[in-house]
Coordinates of C-alpha atoms in Angstrom, one line a residue:
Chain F
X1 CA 107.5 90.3 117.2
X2 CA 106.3 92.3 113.9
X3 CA 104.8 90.1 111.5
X4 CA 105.5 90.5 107.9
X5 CA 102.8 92.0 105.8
X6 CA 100.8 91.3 102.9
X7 CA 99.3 94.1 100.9
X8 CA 97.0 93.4 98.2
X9 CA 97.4 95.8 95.3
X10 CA 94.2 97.8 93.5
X11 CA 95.2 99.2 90.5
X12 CA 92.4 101.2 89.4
X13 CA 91.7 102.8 85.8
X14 CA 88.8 104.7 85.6
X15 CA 87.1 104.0 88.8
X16 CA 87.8 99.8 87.8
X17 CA 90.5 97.6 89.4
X18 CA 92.8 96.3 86.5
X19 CA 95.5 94.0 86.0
X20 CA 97.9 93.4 83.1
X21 CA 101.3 92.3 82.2
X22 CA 104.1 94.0 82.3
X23 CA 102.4 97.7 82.7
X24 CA 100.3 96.8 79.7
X25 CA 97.1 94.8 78.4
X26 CA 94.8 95.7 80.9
X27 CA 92.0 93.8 82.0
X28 CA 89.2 94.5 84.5
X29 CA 88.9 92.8 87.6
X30 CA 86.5 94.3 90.1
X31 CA 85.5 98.2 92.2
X32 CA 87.8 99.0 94.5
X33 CA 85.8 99.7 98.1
X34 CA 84.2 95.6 97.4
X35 CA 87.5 94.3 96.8
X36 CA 89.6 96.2 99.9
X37 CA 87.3 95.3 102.0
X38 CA 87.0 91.3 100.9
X39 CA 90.9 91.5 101.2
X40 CA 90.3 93.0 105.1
X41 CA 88.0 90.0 105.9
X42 CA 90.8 88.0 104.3
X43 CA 93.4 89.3 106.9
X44 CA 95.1 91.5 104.3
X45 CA 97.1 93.8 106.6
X46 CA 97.2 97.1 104.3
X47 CA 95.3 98.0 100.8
X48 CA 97.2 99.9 98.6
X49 CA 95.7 101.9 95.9
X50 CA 97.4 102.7 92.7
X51 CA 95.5 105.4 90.3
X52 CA 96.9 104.2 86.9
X53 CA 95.0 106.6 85.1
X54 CA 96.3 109.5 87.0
X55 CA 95.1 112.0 84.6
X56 CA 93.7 115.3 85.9
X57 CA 90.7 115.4 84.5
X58 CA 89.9 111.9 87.0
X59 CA 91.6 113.1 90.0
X60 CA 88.3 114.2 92.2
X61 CA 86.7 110.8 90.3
X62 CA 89.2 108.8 91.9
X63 CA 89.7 111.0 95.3
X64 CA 86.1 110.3 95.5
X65 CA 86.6 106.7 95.1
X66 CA 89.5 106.6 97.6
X67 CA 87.2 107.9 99.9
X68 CA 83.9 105.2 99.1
X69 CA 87.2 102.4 99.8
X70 CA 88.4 104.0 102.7
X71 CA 85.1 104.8 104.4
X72 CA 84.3 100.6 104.9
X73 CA 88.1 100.1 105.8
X74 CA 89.6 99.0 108.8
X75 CA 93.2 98.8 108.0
X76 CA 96.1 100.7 106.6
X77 CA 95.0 102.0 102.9
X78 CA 98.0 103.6 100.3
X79 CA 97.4 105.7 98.1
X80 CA 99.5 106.4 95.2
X81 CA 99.3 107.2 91.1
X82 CA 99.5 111.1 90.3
X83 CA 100.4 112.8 93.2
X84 CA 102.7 115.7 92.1
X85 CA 102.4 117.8 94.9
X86 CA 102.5 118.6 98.9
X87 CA 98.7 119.6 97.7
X88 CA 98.2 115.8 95.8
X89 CA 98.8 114.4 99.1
X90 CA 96.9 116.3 101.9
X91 CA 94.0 115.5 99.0
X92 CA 94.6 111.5 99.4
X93 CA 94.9 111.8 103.2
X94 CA 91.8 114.2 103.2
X95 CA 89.8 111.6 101.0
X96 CA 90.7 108.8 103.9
X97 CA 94.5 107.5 102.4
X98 CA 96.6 106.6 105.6
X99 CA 100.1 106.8 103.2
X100 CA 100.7 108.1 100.2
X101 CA 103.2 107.2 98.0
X102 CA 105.2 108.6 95.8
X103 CA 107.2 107.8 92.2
X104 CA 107.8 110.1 89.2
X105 CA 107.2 113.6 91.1
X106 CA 109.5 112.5 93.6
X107 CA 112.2 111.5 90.9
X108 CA 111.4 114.7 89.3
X109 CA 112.0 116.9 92.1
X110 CA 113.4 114.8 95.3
X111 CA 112.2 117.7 97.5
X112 CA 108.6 116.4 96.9
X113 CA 109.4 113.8 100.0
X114 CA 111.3 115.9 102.6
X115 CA 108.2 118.7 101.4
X116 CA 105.8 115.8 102.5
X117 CA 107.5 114.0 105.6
X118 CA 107.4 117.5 107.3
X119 CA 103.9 118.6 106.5
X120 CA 102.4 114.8 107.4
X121 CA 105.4 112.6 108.9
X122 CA 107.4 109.9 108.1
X123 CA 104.7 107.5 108.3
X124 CA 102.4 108.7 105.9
X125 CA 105.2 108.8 103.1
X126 CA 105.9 105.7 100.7
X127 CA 108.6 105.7 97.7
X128 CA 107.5 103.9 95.2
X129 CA 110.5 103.2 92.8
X130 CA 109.9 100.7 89.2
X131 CA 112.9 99.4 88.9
X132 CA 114.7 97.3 85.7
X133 CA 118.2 95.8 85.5
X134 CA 120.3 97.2 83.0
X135 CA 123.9 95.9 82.8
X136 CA 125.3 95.5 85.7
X137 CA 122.9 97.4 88.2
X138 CA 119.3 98.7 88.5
X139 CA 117.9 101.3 86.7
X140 CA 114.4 104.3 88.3
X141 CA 111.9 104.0 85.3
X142 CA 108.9 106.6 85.9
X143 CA 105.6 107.3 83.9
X144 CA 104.1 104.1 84.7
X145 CA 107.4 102.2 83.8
X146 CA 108.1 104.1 80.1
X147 CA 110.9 106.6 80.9
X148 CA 114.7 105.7 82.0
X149 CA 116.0 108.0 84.1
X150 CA 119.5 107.0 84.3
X151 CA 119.3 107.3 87.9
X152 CA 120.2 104.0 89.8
X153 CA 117.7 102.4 92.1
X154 CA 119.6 101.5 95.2
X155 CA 121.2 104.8 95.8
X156 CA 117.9 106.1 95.0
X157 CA 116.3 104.4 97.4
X158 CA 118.9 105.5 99.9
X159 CA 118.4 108.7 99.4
X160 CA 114.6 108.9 99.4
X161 CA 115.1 108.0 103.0
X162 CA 117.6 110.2 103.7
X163 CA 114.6 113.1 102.8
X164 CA 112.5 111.8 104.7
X165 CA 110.3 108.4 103.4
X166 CA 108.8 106.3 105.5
X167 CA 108.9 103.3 103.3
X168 CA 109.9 102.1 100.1
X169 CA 107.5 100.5 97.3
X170 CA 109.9 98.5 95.0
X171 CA 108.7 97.1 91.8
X172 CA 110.6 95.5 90.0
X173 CA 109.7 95.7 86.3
X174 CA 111.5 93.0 84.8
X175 CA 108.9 90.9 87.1
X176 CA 105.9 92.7 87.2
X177 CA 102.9 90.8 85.7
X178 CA 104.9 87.6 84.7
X179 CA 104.2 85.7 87.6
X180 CA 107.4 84.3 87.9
X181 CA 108.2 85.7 91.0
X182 CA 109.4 88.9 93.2
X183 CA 113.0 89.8 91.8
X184 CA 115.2 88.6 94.8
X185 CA 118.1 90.4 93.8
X186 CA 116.9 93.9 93.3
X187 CA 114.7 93.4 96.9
X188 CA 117.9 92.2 98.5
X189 CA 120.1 94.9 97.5
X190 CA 117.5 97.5 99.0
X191 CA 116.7 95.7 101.4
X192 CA 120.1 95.9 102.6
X193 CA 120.7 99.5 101.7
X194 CA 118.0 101.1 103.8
X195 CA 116.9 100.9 107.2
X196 CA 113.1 101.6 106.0
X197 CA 110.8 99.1 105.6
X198 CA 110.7 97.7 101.8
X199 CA 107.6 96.5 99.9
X200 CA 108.7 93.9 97.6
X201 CA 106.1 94.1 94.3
X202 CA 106.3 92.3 90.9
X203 CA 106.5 88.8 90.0
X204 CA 104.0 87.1 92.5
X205 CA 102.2 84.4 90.7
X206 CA 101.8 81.5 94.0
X207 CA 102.2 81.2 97.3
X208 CA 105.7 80.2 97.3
X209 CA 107.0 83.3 95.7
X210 CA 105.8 85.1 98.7
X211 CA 108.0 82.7 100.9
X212 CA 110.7 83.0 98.6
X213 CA 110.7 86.9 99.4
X214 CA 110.3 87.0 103.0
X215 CA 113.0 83.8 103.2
X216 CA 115.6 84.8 101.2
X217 CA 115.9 89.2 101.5
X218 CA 115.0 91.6 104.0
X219 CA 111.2 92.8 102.8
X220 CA 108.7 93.6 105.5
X221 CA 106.0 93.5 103.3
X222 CA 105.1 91.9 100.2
X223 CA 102.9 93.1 97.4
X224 CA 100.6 90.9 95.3
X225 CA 97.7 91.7 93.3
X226 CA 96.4 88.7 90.4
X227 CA 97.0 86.0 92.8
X228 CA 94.1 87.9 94.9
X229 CA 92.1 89.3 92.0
X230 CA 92.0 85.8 90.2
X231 CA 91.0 83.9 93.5
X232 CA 93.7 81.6 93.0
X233 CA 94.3 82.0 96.7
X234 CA 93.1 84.1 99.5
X235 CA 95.1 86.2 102.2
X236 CA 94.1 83.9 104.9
X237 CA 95.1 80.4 103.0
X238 CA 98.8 82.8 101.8
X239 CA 99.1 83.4 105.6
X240 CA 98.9 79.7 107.2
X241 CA 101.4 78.6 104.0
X242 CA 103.9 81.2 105.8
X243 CA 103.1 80.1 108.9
X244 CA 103.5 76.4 108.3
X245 CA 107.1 77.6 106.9
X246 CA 108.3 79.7 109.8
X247 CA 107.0 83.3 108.8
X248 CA 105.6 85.5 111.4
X249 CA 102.0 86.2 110.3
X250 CA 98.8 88.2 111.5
Chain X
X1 CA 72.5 109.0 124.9
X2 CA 75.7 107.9 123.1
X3 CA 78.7 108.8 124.7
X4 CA 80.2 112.6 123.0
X5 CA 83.7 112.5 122.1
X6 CA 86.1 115.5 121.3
X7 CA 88.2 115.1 118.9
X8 CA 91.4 117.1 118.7
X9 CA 92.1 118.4 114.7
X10 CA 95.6 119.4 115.2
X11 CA 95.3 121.2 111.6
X12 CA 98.1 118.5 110.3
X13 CA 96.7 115.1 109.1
X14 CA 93.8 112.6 108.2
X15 CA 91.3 112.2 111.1
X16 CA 89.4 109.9 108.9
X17 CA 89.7 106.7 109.7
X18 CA 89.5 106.9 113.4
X19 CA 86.2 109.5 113.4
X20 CA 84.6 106.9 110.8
X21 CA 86.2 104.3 114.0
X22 CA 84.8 105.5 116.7
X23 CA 81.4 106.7 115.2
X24 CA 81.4 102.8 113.9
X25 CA 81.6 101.3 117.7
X26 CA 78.6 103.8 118.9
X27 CA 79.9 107.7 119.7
X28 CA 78.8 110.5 118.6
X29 CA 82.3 112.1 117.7
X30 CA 82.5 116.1 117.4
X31 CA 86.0 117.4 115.6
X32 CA 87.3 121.0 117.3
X33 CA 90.0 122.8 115.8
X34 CA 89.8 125.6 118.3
X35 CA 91.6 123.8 121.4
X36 CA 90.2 126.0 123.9
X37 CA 86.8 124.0 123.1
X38 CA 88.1 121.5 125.2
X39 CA 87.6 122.5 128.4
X40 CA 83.7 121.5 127.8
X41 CA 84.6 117.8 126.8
X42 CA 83.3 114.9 128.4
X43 CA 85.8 112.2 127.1
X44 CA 88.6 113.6 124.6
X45 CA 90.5 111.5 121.5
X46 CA 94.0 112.6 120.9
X47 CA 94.3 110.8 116.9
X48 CA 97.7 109.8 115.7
X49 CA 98.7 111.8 112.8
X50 CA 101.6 114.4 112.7
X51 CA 104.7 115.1 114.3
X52 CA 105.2 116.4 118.0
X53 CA 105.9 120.2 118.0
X54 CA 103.1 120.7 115.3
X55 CA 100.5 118.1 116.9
X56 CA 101.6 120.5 120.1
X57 CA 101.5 124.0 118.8
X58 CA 97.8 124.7 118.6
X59 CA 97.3 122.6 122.3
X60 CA 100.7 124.6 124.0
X61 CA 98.1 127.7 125.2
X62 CA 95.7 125.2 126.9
X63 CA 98.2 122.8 128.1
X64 CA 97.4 123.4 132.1
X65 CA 94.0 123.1 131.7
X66 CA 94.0 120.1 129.8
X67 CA 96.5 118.5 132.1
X68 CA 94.2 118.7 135.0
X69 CA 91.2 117.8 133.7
X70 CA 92.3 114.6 132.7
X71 CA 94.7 113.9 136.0
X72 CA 91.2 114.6 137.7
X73 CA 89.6 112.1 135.9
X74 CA 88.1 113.1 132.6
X75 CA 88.3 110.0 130.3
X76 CA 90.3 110.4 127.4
X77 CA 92.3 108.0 124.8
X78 CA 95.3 109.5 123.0
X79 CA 96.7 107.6 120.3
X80 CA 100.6 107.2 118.7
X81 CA 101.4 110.8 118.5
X82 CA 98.5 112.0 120.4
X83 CA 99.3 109.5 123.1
X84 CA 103.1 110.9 122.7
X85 CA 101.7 114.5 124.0
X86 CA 101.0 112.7 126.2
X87 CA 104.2 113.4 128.3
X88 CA 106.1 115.8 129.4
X89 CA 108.5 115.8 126.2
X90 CA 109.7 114.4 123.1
X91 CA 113.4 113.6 121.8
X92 CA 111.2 114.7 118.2
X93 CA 110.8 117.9 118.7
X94 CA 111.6 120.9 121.1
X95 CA 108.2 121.6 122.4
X96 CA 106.6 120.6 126.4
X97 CA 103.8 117.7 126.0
X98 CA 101.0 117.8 128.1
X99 CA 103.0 116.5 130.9
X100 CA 100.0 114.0 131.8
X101 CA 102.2 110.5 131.6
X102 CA 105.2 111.7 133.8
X103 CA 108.6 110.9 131.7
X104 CA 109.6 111.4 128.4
X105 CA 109.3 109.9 124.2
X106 CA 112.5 108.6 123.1
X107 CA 113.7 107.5 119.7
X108 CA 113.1 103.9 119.2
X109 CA 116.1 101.7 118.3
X110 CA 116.3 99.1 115.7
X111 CA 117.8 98.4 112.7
X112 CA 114.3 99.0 110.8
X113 CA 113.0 102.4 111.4
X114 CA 110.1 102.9 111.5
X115 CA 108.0 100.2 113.5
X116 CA 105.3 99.7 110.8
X117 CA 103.4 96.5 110.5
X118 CA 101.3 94.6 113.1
X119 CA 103.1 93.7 116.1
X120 CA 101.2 92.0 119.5
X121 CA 100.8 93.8 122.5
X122 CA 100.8 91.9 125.7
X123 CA 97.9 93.4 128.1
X124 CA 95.7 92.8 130.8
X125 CA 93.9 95.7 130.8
X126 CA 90.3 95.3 130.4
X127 CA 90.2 97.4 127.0
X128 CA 91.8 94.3 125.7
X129 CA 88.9 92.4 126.7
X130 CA 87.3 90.1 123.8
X131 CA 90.6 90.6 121.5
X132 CA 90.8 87.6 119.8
X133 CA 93.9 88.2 118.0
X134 CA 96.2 90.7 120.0
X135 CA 98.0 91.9 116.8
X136 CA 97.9 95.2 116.4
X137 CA 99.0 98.2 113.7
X138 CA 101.9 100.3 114.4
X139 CA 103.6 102.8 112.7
X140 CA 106.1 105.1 115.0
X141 CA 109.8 106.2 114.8
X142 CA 109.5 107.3 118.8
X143 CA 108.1 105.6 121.7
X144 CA 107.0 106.6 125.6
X145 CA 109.3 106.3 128.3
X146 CA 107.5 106.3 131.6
X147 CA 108.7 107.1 134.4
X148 CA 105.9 106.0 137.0
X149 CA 103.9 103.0 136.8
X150 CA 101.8 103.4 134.1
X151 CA 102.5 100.5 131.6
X152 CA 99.7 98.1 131.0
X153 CA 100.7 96.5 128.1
X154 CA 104.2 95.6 126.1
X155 CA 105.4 94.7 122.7
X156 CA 108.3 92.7 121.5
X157 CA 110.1 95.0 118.8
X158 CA 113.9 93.7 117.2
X159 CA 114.1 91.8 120.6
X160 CA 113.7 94.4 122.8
X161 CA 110.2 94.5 124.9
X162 CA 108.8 98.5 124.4
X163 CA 105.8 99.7 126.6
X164 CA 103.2 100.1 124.2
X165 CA 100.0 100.9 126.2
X166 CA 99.9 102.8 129.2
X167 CA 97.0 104.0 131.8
X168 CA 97.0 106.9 133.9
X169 CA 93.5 108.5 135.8
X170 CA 91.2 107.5 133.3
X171 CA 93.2 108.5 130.3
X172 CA 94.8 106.0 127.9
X173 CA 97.5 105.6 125.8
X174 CA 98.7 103.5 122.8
X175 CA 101.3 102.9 120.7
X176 CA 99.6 101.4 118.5
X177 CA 96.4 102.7 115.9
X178 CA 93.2 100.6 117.3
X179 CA 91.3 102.9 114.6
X180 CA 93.4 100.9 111.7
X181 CA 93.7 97.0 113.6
X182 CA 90.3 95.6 112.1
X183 CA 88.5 93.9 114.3
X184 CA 90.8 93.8 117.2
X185 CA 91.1 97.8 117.3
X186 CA 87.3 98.1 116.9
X187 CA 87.3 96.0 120.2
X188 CA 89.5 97.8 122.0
X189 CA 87.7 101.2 120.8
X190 CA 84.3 99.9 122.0
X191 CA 85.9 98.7 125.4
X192 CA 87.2 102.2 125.9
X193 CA 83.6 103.8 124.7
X194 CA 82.0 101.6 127.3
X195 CA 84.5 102.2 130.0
X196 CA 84.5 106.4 129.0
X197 CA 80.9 105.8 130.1
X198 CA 80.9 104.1 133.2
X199 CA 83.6 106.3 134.7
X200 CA 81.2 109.4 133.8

């Protein structure tokens, strides 16, 4: 049967991987083609690659970077940060990305995916949505988390696979960075809206949040990145904790 | 003399990782965009990337010739889509396969679409020889449904068992991408590489 997936998450300003709290205070934690490829040895079963910079003046730095990570890489690597066009994309996949995914360019003009899913397939297309409960409901924040867009993120999630994505990168931003764990909730509710695979991301901070995800919604995959980067555990000891529990590993 | 492989650049997607694959377990690896360059390979690589009429379109002119090259024995290895091409038809799209693997791809059912993630394959075959870990990387909407004997290996998907490797002459075909299941897909690529070889 499929196994559920763990996807250790670079986030990479200026050529560095970073982490910080809550989309801000960002410290540096390692280069990107070292880490993926400790995480592979690990039995991480994707990368994925966030260009938080995503400025143009960076974009062949970081493509060339992509590349560097991808060329020592065995599994599935995402690529995501920046990409505003059909163009962005067939750049990530031509520097070695496997996915891409998309966020504010896609909220910005939806056509972006459908644009993409026929030029490269389904496969290769990830939504990535930040998401942050206001009221009653969820609410699509782009620009690295800064701008509301009054657009809910469950029907936007829905329809993202109606044009065509292959898979859904939900971050929840109320969670992000705090450790506290993945926001059950808001991965339930799309979990149960699409039929797409969902990343859950934001919140991991131990082992047991990871189970918490996989237990109690729908995820396929789970996203984690200081857990990793601090060595407080490795893939391989987060994988026999799941398997101990029931959770169909790699 | 490492073995030569031709790979097939259907204009549409990232050949990357399974060039940088298959040069990494010991072949020398030339990429042809002009299909009709074929007809000179010793051992041909169908990669996985695209969707069926387009991975089609630029093969469509040379489809006879490559059909009997590889019933008559030329070794070859398609993979997801390019083992979907494979057939003689796709529920995807409206264009003929190759017509190698006699039967058709069908849209896979399940309440997740797509398949993505690891999933094990169940296989004899001697490519599988020296896997430790038979997990291996999928990502597919559609899947092969043969109709001869062809199956060598299975997978368990939503409960239903989905043949996810099949052999025919000396071509292969998986489901699955070897070029992205670490060290089990370098296995199988370097099992294929040395079979390729003997059966030149």
């Amino acid at each position: 049967m499929l196994t559920k997936r763990i996807i250790p998450c670079l986030d990479v300003k200026d050529g560095k991987v970073v982490k910080g709290v809550n989309f801000k205070g960002l410290r540096d934690v390692g280069y990107p083609p070292e880490m993926a490829a400790d995480y592979e040895r690990q039995g991480a079963d994707e990368i994925t690659f966030l260009d938080i910079t995503a400025s143009l003046e960076t974009r062949q730095t970081v493509l060339g970077i992509v590349s560097e990570t991808a060329s020592n890489l065995f599994v599935p690597l995402t690529v995501g940060g920046g990409i505003r066009s059909v163009a962005d994309m067939r750049d990530a996949l031509n520097a070695g990305a496997d996915k891409v995914s998309v966020n504010s360019a896609a909220v910005k003009d939806p056509s972006i995916i459908s644009e993409c899913a026929e030029s490269f397939g389904s496969q290769c297309v990830v939504v990535a949505i930040d998401g942050k409960r206001v009221g009653d409901h969820w609410e699509v924040f782009t620009h690295g988390g800064t701008k509301p867009t009054g657009i809910d993120a469950v029907e936007w999630a829905k329809r993202a696979e109606d044009l065509g994505a292959g898979e859904i990168l939900l971050t929840s931003m109320d969670t992000d960075g705090v450790k506290t764990g993945y926001d059950i909730p808001l991965t339930e509710a799309v979990a149960d809206e699409v039929s797409i695979p969902v990343i859950a991301s934001g919140g991991c901070g131990s082992m047991e949040h990871i189970y918490d995800v996989f237990a109690r919604t729908g995820a396929s995959a789970a996203l984690a990145a200081s857990i990793f980067h601090y060595n407080e555990c490795t893939v391989a000891e987060v994988k026999q904790y799941l398997r101990d529990r029931g959770i169909v590993v790699r | 003399m490492p073995l030569r492989i031709t790979l097939t650049d259907y204009g549409v997607g990232n050949l990357y990782s399974i060039r940088r694959s298959l040069e990494n377990c010991g072949a020398k690896v030339d990429v042809i965009r002009d299909m009709s360059g074929l007809k000179d390979a010793e051992c041909i690589v169908f990669p996985g990337v695209g969707a069926f009429d387009k991975t089609m379109e630029k093969l469509l002119p040379h489809r006879d010739e490559v059909r009997d090259m590889l019933l008559s024995g030329t070794p070859a290895l398609g993979i997801c889509i390019g083992m979907q091409i494979l057939y003689e038809g796709s529920a995807e799209g409206s264009s003929p396969g190759l017509g190698v693997f006699k039967g058709k791809v069908v849209p896979l059912e399940g309440e997740v679409i797509p398949h993505m993630g690891w999933n094990q394959v169940v296989s004899g075959d001697p490519l599988m020889s020296g896997v430790a870990d038979n997990n291996f990387y999928f990502a597919h909407s559609f899947r092969g449904s043969p109709e001869e004997d062809i199956t060598i290996g299975t997978t368990e998907y939503e409960g239903t068992t989905i043949p996810t490797f099949f052999r025919k002459a000396n071509t292969y075909g998986t489901q699955f991408h070897p070029e992205k299941s670490s060290d089990s897909g370098m296995t199988v690529l370097r099992n294929f590489i040395r079979f390729a070889e003997s059966v030149l």
